Structures are given as C-alpha cells and as structure tokens.
CSV table of C-alpha atoms in Angstrom, one decimal:
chain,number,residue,atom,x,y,z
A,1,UNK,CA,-60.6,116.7,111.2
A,2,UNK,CA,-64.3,116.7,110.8
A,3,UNK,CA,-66.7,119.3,111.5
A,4,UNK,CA,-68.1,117.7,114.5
A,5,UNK,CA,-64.1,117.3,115.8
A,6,UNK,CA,-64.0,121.0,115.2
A,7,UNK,CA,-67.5,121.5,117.0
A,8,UNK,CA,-66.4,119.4,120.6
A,9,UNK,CA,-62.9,120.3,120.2
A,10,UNK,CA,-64.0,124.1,120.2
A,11,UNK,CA,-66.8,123.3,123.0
A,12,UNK,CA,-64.1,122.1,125.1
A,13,UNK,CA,-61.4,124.7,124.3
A,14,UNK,CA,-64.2,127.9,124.8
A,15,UNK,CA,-65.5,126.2,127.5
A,16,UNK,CA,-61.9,126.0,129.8
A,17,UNK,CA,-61.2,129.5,128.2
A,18,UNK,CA,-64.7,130.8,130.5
A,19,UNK,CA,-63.5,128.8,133.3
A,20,UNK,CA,-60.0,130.0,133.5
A,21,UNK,CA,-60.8,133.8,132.3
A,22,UNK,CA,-64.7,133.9,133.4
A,23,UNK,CA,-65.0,135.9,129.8
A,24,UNK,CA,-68.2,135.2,127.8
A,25,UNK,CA,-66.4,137.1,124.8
A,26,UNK,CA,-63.4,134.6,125.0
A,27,UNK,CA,-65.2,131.6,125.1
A,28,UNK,CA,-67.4,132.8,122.5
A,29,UNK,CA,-64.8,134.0,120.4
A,30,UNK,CA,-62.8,130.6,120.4
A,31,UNK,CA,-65.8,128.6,119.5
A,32,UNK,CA,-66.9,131.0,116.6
A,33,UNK,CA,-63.4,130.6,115.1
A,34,UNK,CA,-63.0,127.3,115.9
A,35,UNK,CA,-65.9,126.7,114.5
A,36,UNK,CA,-66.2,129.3,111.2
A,37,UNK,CA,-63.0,128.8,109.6
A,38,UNK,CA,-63.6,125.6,107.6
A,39,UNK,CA,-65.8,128.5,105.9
A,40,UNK,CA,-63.5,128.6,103.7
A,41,UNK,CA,-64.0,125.1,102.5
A,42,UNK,CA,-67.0,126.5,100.5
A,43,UNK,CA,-64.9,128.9,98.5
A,44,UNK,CA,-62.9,126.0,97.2
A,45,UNK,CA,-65.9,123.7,96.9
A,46,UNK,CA,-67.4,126.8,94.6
A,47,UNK,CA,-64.2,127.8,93.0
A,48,UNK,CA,-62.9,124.6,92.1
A,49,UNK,CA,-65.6,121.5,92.0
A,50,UNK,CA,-67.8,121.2,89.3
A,51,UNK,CA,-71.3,121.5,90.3
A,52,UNK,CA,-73.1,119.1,92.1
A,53,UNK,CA,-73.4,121.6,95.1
A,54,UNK,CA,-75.3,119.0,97.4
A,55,UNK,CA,-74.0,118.6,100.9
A,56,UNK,CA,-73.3,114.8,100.5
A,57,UNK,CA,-70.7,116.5,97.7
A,58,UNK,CA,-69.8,119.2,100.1
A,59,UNK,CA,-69.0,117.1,102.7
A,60,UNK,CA,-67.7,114.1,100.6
A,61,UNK,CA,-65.4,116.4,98.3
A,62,UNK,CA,-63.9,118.3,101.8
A,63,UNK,CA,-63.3,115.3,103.7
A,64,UNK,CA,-62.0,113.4,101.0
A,65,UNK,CA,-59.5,116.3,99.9
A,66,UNK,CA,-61.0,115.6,95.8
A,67,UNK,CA,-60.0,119.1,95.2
A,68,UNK,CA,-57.3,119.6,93.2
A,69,UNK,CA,-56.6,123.0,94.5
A,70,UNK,CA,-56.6,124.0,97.9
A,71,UNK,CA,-56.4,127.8,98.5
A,72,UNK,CA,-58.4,127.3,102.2
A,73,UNK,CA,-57.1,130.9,103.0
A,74,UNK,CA,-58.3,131.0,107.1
A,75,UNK,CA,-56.6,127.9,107.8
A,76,UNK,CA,-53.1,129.6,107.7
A,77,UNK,CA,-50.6,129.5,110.8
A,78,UNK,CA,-49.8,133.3,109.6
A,79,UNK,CA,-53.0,134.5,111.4
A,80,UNK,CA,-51.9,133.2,114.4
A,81,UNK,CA,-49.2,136.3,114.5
A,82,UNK,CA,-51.2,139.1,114.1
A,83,UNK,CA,-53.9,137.8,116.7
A,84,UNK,CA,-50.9,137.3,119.0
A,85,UNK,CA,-50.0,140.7,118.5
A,86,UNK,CA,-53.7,142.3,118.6
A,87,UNK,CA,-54.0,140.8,122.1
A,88,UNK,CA,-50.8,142.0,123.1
A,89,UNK,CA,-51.0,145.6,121.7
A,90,UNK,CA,-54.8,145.9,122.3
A,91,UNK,CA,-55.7,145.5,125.9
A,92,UNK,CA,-58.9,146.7,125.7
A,93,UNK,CA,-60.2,143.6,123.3
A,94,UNK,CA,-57.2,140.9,124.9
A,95,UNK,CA,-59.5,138.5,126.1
A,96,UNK,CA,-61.8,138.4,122.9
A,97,UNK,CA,-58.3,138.0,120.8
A,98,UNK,CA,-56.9,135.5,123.3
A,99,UNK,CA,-60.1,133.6,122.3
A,100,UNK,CA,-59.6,133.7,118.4
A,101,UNK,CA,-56.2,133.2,119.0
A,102,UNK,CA,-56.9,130.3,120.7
A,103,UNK,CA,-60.3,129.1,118.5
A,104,UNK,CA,-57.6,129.5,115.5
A,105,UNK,CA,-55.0,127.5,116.9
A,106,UNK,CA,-56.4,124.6,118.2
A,107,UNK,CA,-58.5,124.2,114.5
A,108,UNK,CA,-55.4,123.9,112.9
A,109,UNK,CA,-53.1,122.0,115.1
A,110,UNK,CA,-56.2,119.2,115.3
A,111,UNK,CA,-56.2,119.8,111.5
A,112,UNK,CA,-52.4,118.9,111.2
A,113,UNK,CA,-52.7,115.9,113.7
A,114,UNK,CA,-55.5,114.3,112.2
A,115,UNK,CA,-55.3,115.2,108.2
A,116,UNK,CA,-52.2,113.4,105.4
A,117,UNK,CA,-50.7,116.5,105.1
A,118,UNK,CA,-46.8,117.5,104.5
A,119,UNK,CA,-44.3,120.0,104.7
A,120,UNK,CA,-46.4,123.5,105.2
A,121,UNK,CA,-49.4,123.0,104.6
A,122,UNK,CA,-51.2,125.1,106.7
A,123,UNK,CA,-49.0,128.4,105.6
A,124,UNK,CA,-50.4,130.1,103.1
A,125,UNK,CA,-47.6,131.2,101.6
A,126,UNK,CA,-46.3,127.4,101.7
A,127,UNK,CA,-49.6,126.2,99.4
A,128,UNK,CA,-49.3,129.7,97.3
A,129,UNK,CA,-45.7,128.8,96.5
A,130,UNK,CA,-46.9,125.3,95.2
A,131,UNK,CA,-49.3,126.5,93.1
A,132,UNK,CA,-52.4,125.7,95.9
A,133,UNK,CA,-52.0,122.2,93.8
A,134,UNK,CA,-53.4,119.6,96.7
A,135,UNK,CA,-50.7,116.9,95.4
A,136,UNK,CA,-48.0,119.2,97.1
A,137,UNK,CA,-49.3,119.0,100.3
A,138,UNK,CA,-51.6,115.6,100.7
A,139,UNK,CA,-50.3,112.3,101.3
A,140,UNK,CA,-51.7,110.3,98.5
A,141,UNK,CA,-52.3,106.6,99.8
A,142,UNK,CA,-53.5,107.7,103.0
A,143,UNK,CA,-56.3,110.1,101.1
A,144,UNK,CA,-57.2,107.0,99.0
A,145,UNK,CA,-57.2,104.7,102.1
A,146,UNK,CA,-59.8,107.5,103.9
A,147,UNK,CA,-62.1,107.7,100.7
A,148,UNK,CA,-62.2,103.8,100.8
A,149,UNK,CA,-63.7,103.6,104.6
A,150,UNK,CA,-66.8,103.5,105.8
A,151,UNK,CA,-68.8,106.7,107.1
C-alpha cells in the first residue's frame, strides 16, 4: 500500500480508536505506528540501493519493490505478540498499546491485501529464513505489471 493508504487508513483507524475508547494516547499511538513503520523502507533504500538518494528514487524503488533484498524489520507479524501481551500484562499503558497494536496491525494486513506478496512475508523470521532475497516473497509479473502503470 502507499503511504497515503497508510496515512487515511491510520486516520480512520486512530480516529474510531478516540471514539470508541475517548483516549487521545490511543488514537495517537495507532496513527504514529501506522504511520512510522514504512520507516524502515529507508534502511533498505540506504542499505541496499545504490545511490541516487532522491525521493522520486525513494519512492519509485519502495513502491516498485526494485530492491533485491528486503529486510523491512517493523513490518513483521511477530510484533503483534508482544504488543498483545504489553497491553494485557501492563494496564497502566493498555490503551496506548491497544493503539500500536492496532496502528501495527492494520499497516500490515492493508500491506498484505494490496502488495504481490507470498507465503510469509511479513514474518521476519519467514524473509530471514530466505535470505531477505525479494524473489522469495514478491510475485514477479504482478511487480512488473505495477512498475509499467501510470502514477
């Protein structure tokens, strides 16, 4: 999903999280982590691209999955658990976690829905296993049939 995907998707998530809860913290938290964790697009843009390092790349190499490895550590299903758990064990904090929980989830099951990806690749462990190699986990026709479409 793009970034403005993330953005509304977040908006809207945060936004029923206030209703529901009437928690500034919760809301906030949910569209901060909605929001921050394609942060870790830049250290695979850095680690991996060579360097152009102009947004139009940025943007063009993330959307267009032209990295060849993929280590995108925050966008792993296995931080869902220990958020889970943090809420649960901490009740002090429950409605801030609540809100990453829920700012973390939603960003990857939109992220799932709406990117060619197979098999597990948003666990960590999955694209660690494979060797963080993109071909493991990216469909390739459908990424060449995105990169050929207009903006």
């Amino acid at each position: 999903m793009r970034a403005a995907g993330h953005g509304a998707l977040s908006l809207v998530a945060g936004g029923s999280l206030w209703l529901v809860c009437n928690s500034f913290a919760a809301a906030a938290a949910c569209l901060l982590t909605g929001l921050l964790l394609d942060m870790d697009h830049l250290v695979d843009y850095f680690l991996h691209q060579p360097r152009s390092n102009t947004l139009g790349d940025l943007v063009d190499v993330c959307e267009n999955c032209r990295l060849q490895k993929v280590i995108l550590p925050l966008h792993s299903l296995e931080l869902l658990i220990p958020c889970i758990l943090a809420a649960v064990m901490l009740p002090g904090q429950r409605l801030l976690l609540i809100g990453m929980a829920m700012g973390l989830g939603s960003h990857l099951l939109a992220d799932q829905l709406s990117n060619p990806v197979t098999g597990g690749a948003y666990f960590f462990i999955q694209r660690w296993r494979k060797g963080f190699r993109r071909s493991a986990f990216f469909d390739p026709v459908v990424l060449e049939r995105r990169r050929q479409r207009p903006v």
